[in-house]
mmCIF file of C-alpha atoms in Angstrom:
data_model
loop_
_atom_site.group_PDB
_atom_site.id
_atom_site.type_symbol
_atom_site.label_atom_id
_atom_site.label_comp_id
_atom_site.label_asym_id
_atom_site.label_seq_id
_atom_site.Cartn_x
_atom_site.Cartn_y
_atom_site.Cartn_z
ATOM 1 C CA MET A 1 36.297 -0.817 -21.163
ATOM 2 C CA THR A 2 36.774 1.004 -24.467
ATOM 3 C CA LYS A 3 36.718 4.320 -22.601
ATOM 4 C CA LYS A 4 39.662 3.369 -20.387
ATOM 5 C CA LEU A 5 42.902 5.223 -21.056
ATOM 6 C CA TRP A 6 45.034 2.064 -21.070
ATOM 7 C CA PHE A 7 42.763 0.483 -23.707
ATOM 8 C CA GLN A 8 42.898 3.537 -25.974
ATOM 9 C CA VAL A 9 46.686 3.746 -25.624
ATOM 10 C CA GLY A 10 47.032 0.045 -26.429
ATOM 11 C CA VAL A 11 44.872 0.361 -29.532
ATOM 12 C CA GLY A 12 46.879 3.409 -30.620
ATOM 13 C CA ILE A 13 50.168 1.508 -30.219
ATOM 14 C CA LEU A 14 48.852 -1.477 -32.208
ATOM 15 C CA LEU A 15 47.612 0.777 -35.001
ATOM 16 C CA ALA A 16 50.962 2.582 -35.092
ATOM 17 C CA ILE A 17 52.813 -0.761 -35.346
ATOM 18 C CA LEU A 18 50.557 -1.913 -38.178
ATOM 19 C CA ILE A 19 50.968 1.370 -40.042
ATOM 20 C CA ILE A 20 54.767 1.180 -39.722
ATOM 21 C CA LYS A 21 54.771 -2.477 -40.811
ATOM 22 C CA TYR A 22 52.761 -1.882 -43.986
ATOM 23 C CA PHE A 23 54.618 1.339 -44.699
ATOM 24 C CA MET A 24 57.930 -0.561 -44.626
ATOM 25 C CA GLU A 25 56.522 -3.130 -47.066
ATOM 26 C CA ILE A 26 55.644 -0.440 -49.616
ATOM 27 C CA SER A 27 58.518 1.916 -48.795
ATOM 28 C CA PHE A 28 59.875 1.592 -52.361
ATOM 29 C CA ILE A 29 56.918 3.679 -53.532
ATOM 30 C CA PHE A 30 58.135 6.595 -51.433
ATOM 31 C CA ALA A 31 61.799 6.252 -52.458
ATOM 32 C CA PRO A 32 61.742 9.336 -54.775
ATOM 33 C CA VAL A 33 60.120 11.416 -52.029
ATOM 34 C CA ILE A 34 62.757 10.273 -49.513
ATOM 35 C CA ILE A 35 65.563 11.199 -51.938
ATOM 36 C CA ILE A 36 64.079 14.685 -52.392
ATOM 37 C CA ILE A 37 63.711 15.136 -48.624
ATOM 38 C CA LYS A 38 67.329 14.074 -48.052
ATOM 39 C CA ALA A 39 68.443 16.548 -50.708
ATOM 40 C CA ILE A 40 66.690 19.524 -49.105
ATOM 41 C CA ILE A 41 66.836 18.653 -45.395
ATOM 42 C CA LEU A 42 70.364 19.993 -44.829
ATOM 43 C CA PRO A 43 69.877 23.389 -46.550
ATOM 44 C CA LEU A 44 66.464 23.653 -44.899
ATOM 45 C CA LEU A 45 67.986 23.084 -41.458
ATOM 46 C CA LEU A 46 70.809 25.542 -42.125
ATOM 47 C CA GLY A 47 68.339 28.099 -43.444
ATOM 48 C CA GLY A 48 66.238 27.649 -40.311
ATOM 49 C CA VAL A 49 69.284 28.066 -38.068
ATOM 50 C CA LEU A 50 70.276 31.275 -39.867
ATOM 51 C CA TYR A 51 66.705 32.544 -39.584
ATOM 52 C CA TYR A 52 66.530 32.014 -35.835
ATOM 53 C CA MET A 53 69.969 33.595 -35.406
ATOM 54 C CA THR A 54 69.057 36.735 -37.375
ATOM 55 C CA GLU A 55 65.345 37.052 -36.551
ATOM 56 C CA PRO A 56 66.013 39.288 -33.491
ATOM 57 C CA ILE A 57 67.930 41.681 -35.754
ATOM 58 C CA GLN A 58 65.046 41.758 -38.209
ATOM 59 C CA ARG A 59 62.551 42.387 -35.410
ATOM 60 C CA PHE A 60 64.743 45.186 -34.028
ATOM 61 C CA LEU A 61 64.937 46.885 -37.437
ATOM 62 C CA GLU A 62 61.245 46.555 -38.217
ATOM 63 C CA ASP A 63 60.301 47.956 -34.804
ATOM 64 C CA ARG A 64 62.045 51.113 -36.014
ATOM 65 C CA ASN A 65 59.864 51.320 -39.146
ATOM 66 C CA ILE A 66 62.373 49.783 -41.547
ATOM 67 C CA PRO A 67 60.452 47.837 -44.242
ATOM 68 C CA ARG A 68 60.746 44.097 -44.617
ATOM 69 C CA TRP A 69 62.862 44.264 -47.778
ATOM 70 C CA GLY A 70 65.190 46.737 -46.063
ATOM 71 C CA SER A 71 65.695 44.474 -43.043
ATOM 72 C CA ILE A 72 66.412 41.490 -45.301
ATOM 73 C CA LEU A 73 68.979 43.447 -47.333
ATOM 74 C CA PHE A 74 70.594 44.717 -44.125
ATOM 75 C CA ILE A 75 70.870 41.184 -42.710
ATOM 76 C CA LEU A 76 72.274 39.754 -45.961
ATOM 77 C CA ALA A 77 74.811 42.581 -46.195
ATOM 78 C CA GLY A 78 75.762 42.070 -42.559
ATOM 79 C CA LEU A 79 76.270 38.340 -43.045
ATOM 80 C CA ALA A 80 78.361 38.960 -46.160
ATOM 81 C CA LEU A 81 80.466 41.495 -44.241
ATOM 82 C CA VAL A 82 80.995 39.129 -41.292
ATOM 83 C CA LEU A 83 81.911 36.279 -43.649
ATOM 84 C CA GLY A 84 84.332 38.510 -45.532
ATOM 85 C CA ILE A 85 85.997 39.676 -42.312
ATOM 86 C CA PHE A 86 86.181 36.084 -41.071
ATOM 87 C CA ILE A 87 87.830 34.890 -44.282
ATOM 88 C CA SER A 88 90.249 37.818 -44.550
ATOM 89 C CA ILE A 89 91.359 37.860 -40.896
ATOM 90 C CA ILE A 90 91.005 34.308 -39.658
ATOM 91 C CA GLY A 91 91.327 32.475 -42.988
ATOM 92 C CA PRO A 92 95.101 32.923 -43.400
ATOM 93 C CA HIS A 93 95.770 31.847 -39.804
ATOM 94 C CA VAL A 94 93.576 28.763 -40.216
ATOM 95 C CA THR A 95 95.297 27.887 -43.494
ATOM 96 C CA LYS A 96 98.721 28.304 -41.892
ATOM 97 C CA GLN A 97 97.816 26.097 -38.926
ATOM 98 C CA VAL A 98 96.263 23.457 -41.190
ATOM 99 C CA ASN A 99 99.440 23.362 -43.293
ATOM 100 C CA ASN A 100 101.556 23.085 -40.140
ATOM 101 C CA LEU A 101 99.347 20.268 -38.880
ATOM 102 C CA VAL A 102 99.703 18.392 -42.179
ATOM 103 C CA GLU A 103 103.489 18.888 -42.175
ATOM 104 C CA ASN A 104 103.805 17.750 -38.563
ATOM 105 C CA ALA A 105 101.414 14.800 -38.921
ATOM 106 C CA PRO A 106 104.237 12.213 -39.339
ATOM 107 C CA THR A 107 106.010 13.601 -36.247
ATOM 108 C CA LEU A 108 102.786 13.512 -34.242
ATOM 109 C CA ALA A 109 102.162 9.929 -35.337
ATOM 110 C CA LYS A 110 105.726 8.966 -34.328
ATOM 111 C CA ASP A 111 105.287 10.635 -30.921
ATOM 112 C CA PHE A 112 101.997 8.836 -30.469
ATOM 113 C CA ASP A 113 103.663 5.484 -31.219
ATOM 114 C CA ALA A 114 106.443 6.343 -28.747
ATOM 115 C CA MET A 115 103.865 7.102 -26.074
ATOM 116 C CA ARG A 116 102.182 3.765 -26.757
ATOM 117 C CA ASP A 117 105.521 1.923 -26.582
ATOM 118 C CA MET A 118 106.372 3.641 -23.298
ATOM 119 C CA LEU A 119 103.072 2.507 -21.791
ATOM 120 C CA SER A 120 103.718 -1.024 -23.028
ATOM 121 C CA GLN A 121 107.195 -1.081 -21.447
ATOM 122 C CA GLN A 122 105.945 0.221 -18.115
ATOM 123 C CA LYS A 123 102.948 -2.063 -17.882
ATOM 124 C CA GLU A 124 104.893 -4.856 -16.133
ATOM 125 C CA TYR A 125 105.117 -2.637 -13.055
ATOM 126 C CA LEU A 126 101.359 -2.180 -12.981
ATOM 127 C CA PRO A 127 98.661 -4.418 -11.423
ATOM 128 C CA GLU A 128 97.624 -7.424 -13.479
ATOM 129 C CA LYS A 129 94.132 -6.135 -14.227
ATOM 130 C CA LEU A 130 95.556 -2.841 -15.458
ATOM 131 C CA GLN A 131 98.036 -4.754 -17.646
ATOM 132 C CA ASP A 132 95.145 -6.634 -19.237
ATOM 133 C CA SER A 133 93.364 -3.348 -19.890
ATOM 134 C CA ILE A 134 96.474 -1.903 -21.562
ATOM 135 C CA ASP A 135 96.869 -5.027 -23.730
ATOM 136 C CA SER A 136 93.242 -4.806 -24.754
ATOM 137 C CA ALA A 137 93.589 -1.106 -25.581
ATOM 138 C CA ALA A 138 96.758 -1.734 -27.595
ATOM 139 C CA ASP A 139 95.083 -4.533 -29.570
ATOM 140 C CA SER A 140 92.134 -2.296 -30.414
ATOM 141 C CA LEU A 141 94.274 0.770 -31.207
ATOM 142 C CA GLN A 142 94.752 -0.183 -34.851
ATOM 143 C CA THR A 143 91.048 -0.867 -35.258
ATOM 144 C CA ILE A 144 90.238 2.519 -33.736
ATOM 145 C CA ALA A 145 92.691 4.211 -36.099
ATOM 146 C CA VAL A 146 91.157 2.473 -39.131
ATOM 147 C CA ASN A 147 87.624 3.364 -38.043
ATOM 148 C CA PHE A 148 88.675 6.948 -37.380
ATOM 149 C CA SER A 149 90.217 7.155 -40.860
ATOM 150 C CA LYS A 150 86.980 5.872 -42.380
ATOM 151 C CA TRP A 151 85.040 8.419 -40.353
ATOM 152 C CA VAL A 152 87.315 11.222 -41.603
ATOM 153 C CA VAL A 153 86.771 10.135 -45.224
ATOM 154 C CA GLN A 154 83.008 9.960 -44.724
ATOM 155 C CA PHE A 155 83.046 13.343 -43.014
ATOM 156 C CA LEU A 156 84.968 14.922 -45.900
ATOM 157 C CA GLN A 157 82.567 13.384 -48.415
ATOM 158 C CA SER A 158 79.593 14.741 -46.496
ATOM 159 C CA PHE A 159 81.309 18.111 -46.184
ATOM 160 C CA PHE A 160 81.809 18.485 -49.922
ATOM 161 C CA GLN A 161 78.257 17.300 -50.593
ATOM 162 C CA ALA A 162 77.056 19.933 -48.146
ATOM 163 C CA ILE A 163 78.979 22.627 -50.042
ATOM 164 C CA PHE A 164 76.984 21.852 -53.181
ATOM 165 C CA LEU A 165 73.752 21.796 -51.227
ATOM 166 C CA LEU A 166 74.520 25.187 -49.678
ATOM 167 C CA VAL A 167 73.284 26.770 -52.891
ATOM 168 C CA LEU A 168 69.777 26.188 -51.545
ATOM 169 C CA VAL A 169 70.479 27.720 -48.128
ATOM 170 C CA PRO A 170 70.083 31.384 -49.173
ATOM 171 C CA PHE A 171 66.784 30.496 -50.868
ATOM 172 C CA PHE A 172 65.289 28.961 -47.716
ATOM 173 C CA PHE A 173 66.821 31.649 -45.507
ATOM 174 C CA ILE A 174 65.432 34.599 -47.513
ATOM 175 C CA PHE A 175 62.064 32.886 -47.838
ATOM 176 C CA MET A 176 61.867 32.437 -44.055
ATOM 177 C CA LEU A 177 62.843 36.042 -43.386
ATOM 178 C CA LYS A 178 60.262 37.285 -45.893
ATOM 179 C CA ASP A 179 57.241 35.143 -45.037
ATOM 180 C CA HIS A 180 57.840 33.633 -41.596
ATOM 181 C CA GLU A 181 54.560 35.058 -40.232
ATOM 182 C CA LYS A 182 52.611 33.105 -42.869
ATOM 183 C CA PHE A 183 53.861 29.638 -41.896
ATOM 184 C CA ALA A 184 51.795 29.155 -38.721
ATOM 185 C CA PRO A 185 48.511 30.594 -40.115
ATOM 186 C CA LEU A 186 48.926 28.332 -43.135
ATOM 187 C CA ILE A 187 48.590 25.377 -40.742
ATOM 188 C CA TYR A 188 46.166 26.463 -38.023
ATOM 189 C CA ASN A 189 43.698 28.071 -40.471
ATOM 190 C CA PHE A 190 42.775 24.537 -41.539
ATOM 191 C CA PHE A 191 41.076 24.195 -38.138
ATOM 192 C CA SER A 192 38.382 26.096 -36.312
ATOM 193 C CA GLY A 193 37.167 26.761 -32.762
ATOM 194 C CA GLU A 194 39.122 25.404 -29.808
ATOM 195 C CA ARG A 195 41.106 23.045 -32.020
ATOM 196 C CA ARG A 196 42.404 26.031 -33.999
ATOM 197 C CA ASP A 197 43.438 27.773 -30.757
ATOM 198 C CA TRP A 198 45.211 24.623 -29.600
ATOM 199 C CA VAL A 199 47.143 24.225 -32.882
ATOM 200 C CA LYS A 200 48.065 27.924 -32.804
ATOM 201 C CA LYS A 201 49.354 27.657 -29.220
ATOM 202 C CA THR A 202 51.300 24.475 -30.013
ATOM 203 C CA LEU A 203 53.008 26.059 -33.033
ATOM 204 C CA SER A 204 53.871 29.109 -30.933
ATOM 205 C CA ASP A 205 55.388 26.902 -28.218
ATOM 206 C CA ILE A 206 57.422 24.983 -30.820
ATOM 207 C CA ASP A 207 58.702 28.258 -32.263
ATOM 208 C CA ASN A 208 59.721 29.489 -28.795
ATOM 209 C CA VAL A 209 61.530 26.234 -27.972
ATOM 210 C CA LEU A 210 63.471 26.197 -31.246
ATOM 211 C CA ARG A 211 64.351 29.876 -30.936
ATOM 212 C CA SER A 212 65.568 29.464 -27.353
ATOM 213 C CA TYR A 213 67.611 26.374 -28.144
ATOM 214 C CA ILE A 214 69.282 27.559 -31.359
ATOM 215 C CA GLN A 215 70.067 31.100 -30.226
ATOM 216 C CA GLY A 216 71.156 29.960 -26.782
ATOM 217 C CA GLN A 217 73.289 27.047 -27.969
ATOM 218 C CA PHE A 218 75.151 29.123 -30.552
ATOM 219 C CA LEU A 219 75.778 31.920 -28.067
ATOM 220 C CA ILE A 220 77.068 29.452 -25.468
ATOM 221 C CA SER A 221 79.318 27.738 -28.030
ATOM 222 C CA ALA A 222 80.765 31.052 -29.206
ATOM 223 C CA ILE A 223 81.528 32.198 -25.634
ATOM 224 C CA LEU A 224 83.128 28.876 -24.706
ATOM 225 C CA ALA A 225 85.203 28.834 -27.904
ATOM 226 C CA ALA A 226 86.454 32.360 -27.137
ATOM 227 C CA ILE A 227 87.400 31.363 -23.570
ATOM 228 C CA ILE A 228 89.194 28.247 -24.817
ATOM 229 C CA PHE A 229 91.023 30.186 -27.532
ATOM 230 C CA VAL A 230 92.296 32.790 -25.059
ATOM 231 C CA GLY A 231 93.340 30.044 -22.629
ATOM 232 C CA TYR A 232 95.225 28.105 -25.318
ATOM 233 C CA LEU A 233 96.962 31.296 -26.475
ATOM 234 C CA ILE A 234 98.122 32.003 -22.919
ATOM 235 C CA LEU A 235 99.460 28.451 -22.667
ATOM 236 C CA GLY A 236 101.206 28.775 -26.031
ATOM 237 C CA LEU A 237 99.476 25.638 -27.334
ATOM 238 C CA GLN A 238 99.987 24.866 -31.022
ATOM 239 C CA TYR A 239 96.989 25.074 -33.368
ATOM 240 C CA ALA A 240 95.053 27.127 -30.795
ATOM 241 C CA LEU A 241 92.781 28.656 -33.437
ATOM 242 C CA LEU A 242 92.003 25.306 -35.080
ATOM 243 C CA LEU A 243 91.238 23.743 -31.703
ATOM 244 C CA ALA A 244 88.989 26.678 -30.748
ATOM 245 C CA ILE A 245 87.043 26.419 -34.026
ATOM 246 C CA PHE A 246 86.712 22.673 -33.475
ATOM 247 C CA ALA A 247 85.439 23.378 -29.955
ATOM 248 C CA LEU A 248 82.951 25.915 -31.355
ATOM 249 C CA PHE A 249 81.231 23.226 -33.407
ATOM 250 C CA MET A 250 81.593 20.435 -30.862
ATOM 251 C CA ASN A 251 80.047 22.593 -28.121
ATOM 252 C CA LEU A 252 76.850 22.630 -30.167
ATOM 253 C CA VAL A 253 76.396 19.066 -28.905
ATOM 254 C CA PRO A 254 75.171 19.337 -25.289
ATOM 255 C CA PHE A 255 77.180 17.665 -22.487
ATOM 256 C CA ILE A 256 79.197 15.320 -24.713
ATOM 257 C CA GLY A 257 80.520 17.916 -27.169
ATOM 258 C CA PRO A 258 82.899 19.752 -24.779
ATOM 259 C CA TRP A 259 84.629 16.494 -23.829
ATOM 260 C CA ILE A 260 85.049 15.572 -27.494
ATOM 261 C CA ALA A 261 86.486 19.044 -28.137
ATOM 262 C CA VAL A 262 89.181 18.720 -25.474
ATOM 263 C CA ALA A 263 90.509 15.323 -26.677
ATOM 264 C CA PRO A 264 92.681 16.592 -29.595
ATOM 265 C CA ALA A 265 93.907 19.485 -27.427
ATOM 266 C CA LEU A 266 95.128 17.026 -24.774
ATOM 267 C CA ILE A 267 96.888 14.893 -27.374
ATOM 268 C CA ILE A 268 98.641 17.865 -29.007
ATOM 269 C CA ALA A 269 99.583 19.240 -25.581
ATOM 270 C CA TYR A 270 101.115 15.898 -24.542
ATOM 271 C CA MET A 271 103.093 15.671 -27.790
ATOM 272 C CA ASP A 272 104.528 19.139 -27.154
ATOM 273 C CA SER A 273 105.077 18.985 -23.393
ATOM 274 C CA PRO A 274 103.343 16.796 -20.788
ATOM 275 C CA LYS A 275 103.125 19.866 -18.532
ATOM 276 C CA LEU A 276 100.799 21.479 -21.074
ATOM 277 C CA VAL A 277 98.256 18.725 -20.408
ATOM 278 C CA ILE A 278 97.681 20.162 -16.941
ATOM 279 C CA GLY A 279 97.214 23.625 -18.441
ATOM 280 C CA VAL A 280 94.725 22.368 -21.033
ATOM 281 C CA ALA A 281 92.831 20.504 -18.314
ATOM 282 C CA ILE A 282 92.682 23.667 -16.181
ATOM 283 C CA VAL A 283 91.452 25.786 -19.138
ATOM 284 C CA THR A 284 88.787 23.197 -19.922
ATOM 285 C CA LEU A 285 87.723 22.960 -16.277
ATOM 286 C CA VAL A 286 87.484 26.759 -15.963
ATOM 287 C CA ALA A 287 85.483 27.019 -19.207
ATOM 288 C CA GLN A 288 83.095 24.270 -18.112
ATOM 289 C CA GLN A 289 82.575 25.825 -14.679
ATOM 290 C CA ILE A 290 81.862 29.238 -16.209
ATOM 291 C CA ASP A 291 79.445 27.580 -18.631
ATOM 292 C CA SER A 292 77.657 25.494 -15.986
ATOM 293 C CA ASN A 293 77.336 28.221 -13.358
ATOM 294 C CA LEU A 294 77.066 31.449 -15.357
ATOM 295 C CA ILE A 295 76.465 31.099 -19.084
ATOM 296 C CA THR A 296 73.987 28.246 -19.512
ATOM 297 C CA PRO A 297 71.682 29.188 -16.570
ATOM 298 C CA ASN A 298 71.425 32.795 -17.806
ATOM 299 C CA VAL A 299 71.254 32.063 -21.552
ATOM 300 C CA MET A 300 69.190 28.863 -21.701
ATOM 301 C CA GLY A 301 67.407 29.087 -18.353
ATOM 302 C CA LYS A 302 64.578 26.580 -18.056
ATOM 303 C CA SER A 303 63.510 26.883 -21.697
ATOM 304 C CA LEU A 304 63.978 23.194 -22.503
ATOM 305 C CA ASP A 305 63.561 21.606 -19.061
ATOM 306 C CA ILE A 306 65.278 18.350 -20.107
ATOM 307 C CA HIS A 307 67.191 16.212 -17.632
ATOM 308 C CA PRO A 308 70.920 15.752 -18.456
ATOM 309 C CA LEU A 309 70.560 11.944 -18.485
ATOM 310 C CA THR A 310 67.758 12.289 -21.019
ATOM 311 C CA VAL A 311 69.958 14.523 -23.189
ATOM 312 C CA ILE A 312 72.809 11.979 -23.157
ATOM 313 C CA THR A 313 70.413 9.150 -24.037
ATOM 314 C CA ILE A 314 68.945 11.178 -26.906
ATOM 315 C CA ILE A 315 72.395 12.028 -28.277
ATOM 316 C CA LEU A 316 73.569 8.405 -28.194
ATOM 317 C CA ALA A 317 70.359 7.089 -29.789
ATOM 318 C CA ALA A 318 70.206 9.830 -32.435
ATOM 319 C CA GLY A 319 73.882 9.314 -33.273
ATOM 320 C CA ASN A 320 73.315 5.612 -33.931
ATOM 321 C CA ILE A 321 70.242 6.345 -36.037
ATOM 322 C CA ALA A 322 71.343 9.355 -38.109
ATOM 323 C CA GLY A 323 75.054 9.888 -37.438
ATOM 324 C CA PHE A 324 76.460 13.347 -36.762
ATOM 325 C CA VAL A 325 73.340 15.095 -38.076
ATOM 326 C CA GLY A 326 71.266 13.075 -35.619
ATOM 327 C CA ILE A 327 73.537 14.167 -32.755
ATOM 328 C CA ILE A 328 73.001 17.821 -33.688
ATOM 329 C CA VAL A 329 69.215 17.715 -34.209
ATOM 330 C CA GLY A 330 68.326 15.026 -31.664
ATOM 331 C CA VAL A 331 67.798 17.331 -28.669
ATOM 332 C CA PRO A 332 65.706 20.006 -30.451
ATOM 333 C CA VAL A 333 63.574 17.308 -32.114
ATOM 334 C CA TYR A 334 62.958 15.754 -28.703
ATOM 335 C CA ALA A 335 62.136 19.197 -27.265
ATOM 336 C CA VAL A 336 59.583 19.784 -30.046
ATOM 337 C CA GLY A 337 58.051 16.356 -29.476
ATOM 338 C CA LYS A 338 57.866 17.039 -25.758
ATOM 339 C CA VAL A 339 56.006 20.314 -26.405
ATOM 340 C CA ILE A 340 53.485 18.543 -28.639
ATOM 341 C CA VAL A 341 52.902 15.723 -26.153
ATOM 342 C CA ARG A 342 52.554 18.153 -23.247
ATOM 343 C CA ASN A 343 50.010 20.264 -25.141
ATOM 344 C CA ILE A 344 48.049 17.157 -26.114
ATOM 345 C CA TYR A 345 47.981 16.064 -22.484
ATOM 346 C CA GLU A 346 46.837 19.508 -21.307
ATOM 347 C CA GLN A 347 44.116 19.651 -23.950
ATOM 348 C CA ARG A 348 42.918 16.180 -23.023
ATOM 349 C CA ARG A 349 42.809 17.154 -19.348
ATOM 350 C CA LYS A 350 40.720 20.238 -20.183
ATOM 351 C CA ILE A 351 38.285 18.147 -22.196
ATOM 352 C CA LYS A 352 38.037 15.581 -19.407
ATOM 353 C CA HIS A 353 37.470 18.314 -16.791
ATOM 354 C CA ALA A 354 34.781 19.947 -18.942
ATOM 355 C CA ALA A 355 33.040 16.615 -19.501
ATOM 356 C CA THR A 356 32.982 15.611 -15.822
ATOM 357 C CA LYS A 357 32.259 18.913 -14.056
ATOM 358 C CA ASN A 358 28.871 19.451 -12.468
ATOM 359 C CA VAL A 359 26.402 21.471 -14.521
#
């Protein structure tokens, strides 16, 4: 019985539960380690993202006999140049639109209240069930506003904390560019024989998954943001640049992000002219169709092989566990875990086949 798969899995689950239980009881011992990890996790993630975004450039340069230090200096200079151009060209427009948004905030709030009052006045002509839904939405509107305000404050606090932590990002980024070939051997050289080959293959698969996801997701987000920005400019929508930048970051969240990105655009469009809502909806629909049928299949392909329902479940669960950071990293973490589990299963199947084949 002890050789049965179900028995071994059951024992493994029980051991895992016991380990977690006793770990939680002595978690105070690891509190300093957890604080250190929290302090470096954000710059480490950002450094890793920058590495995967610039690694193709480094590979291209080194294939043409440019030394490692030269490729690193070229990448750093290129990033500094791009950042400088971004700040000098886009910065003033962003600042202007932010100031306009702050100045018009009371007017937008008044228009929003007027829209709510109009819906309340017209509800008596609607079916009873729809009236109840409107009443319920109106009652919860203040709570939503309060929660949103708290979220904004928390987001700003996290943003300023991240600015201080960004001092560590160049350190991790340069270190990854300089010694990225040493990371995998540092791990798989602890093993030997077939186990070493398996660890090496698993690390290579993890690297490929992360590279495909990060590079593909950023490219898709940038293309969608450009399409949305051009569409909003054609419509004459206010704060087009701010909304496009917001969409750039929201599109990093698969499936759910684009719908979050369009919400403020719809609200601003309705405040300006209800006809603009149709235009914003058309721009969003066109962008999503281009993404679904052209961009994502050609950029991402089958690299992750994750069902959309699974992605949505992961995003919701990760958001409840770790907030916005969990939403961003949930899918790649799941993809890495899936690679590890798949490789374990394949290795176990090979061992089982070798043990049962006829000699």
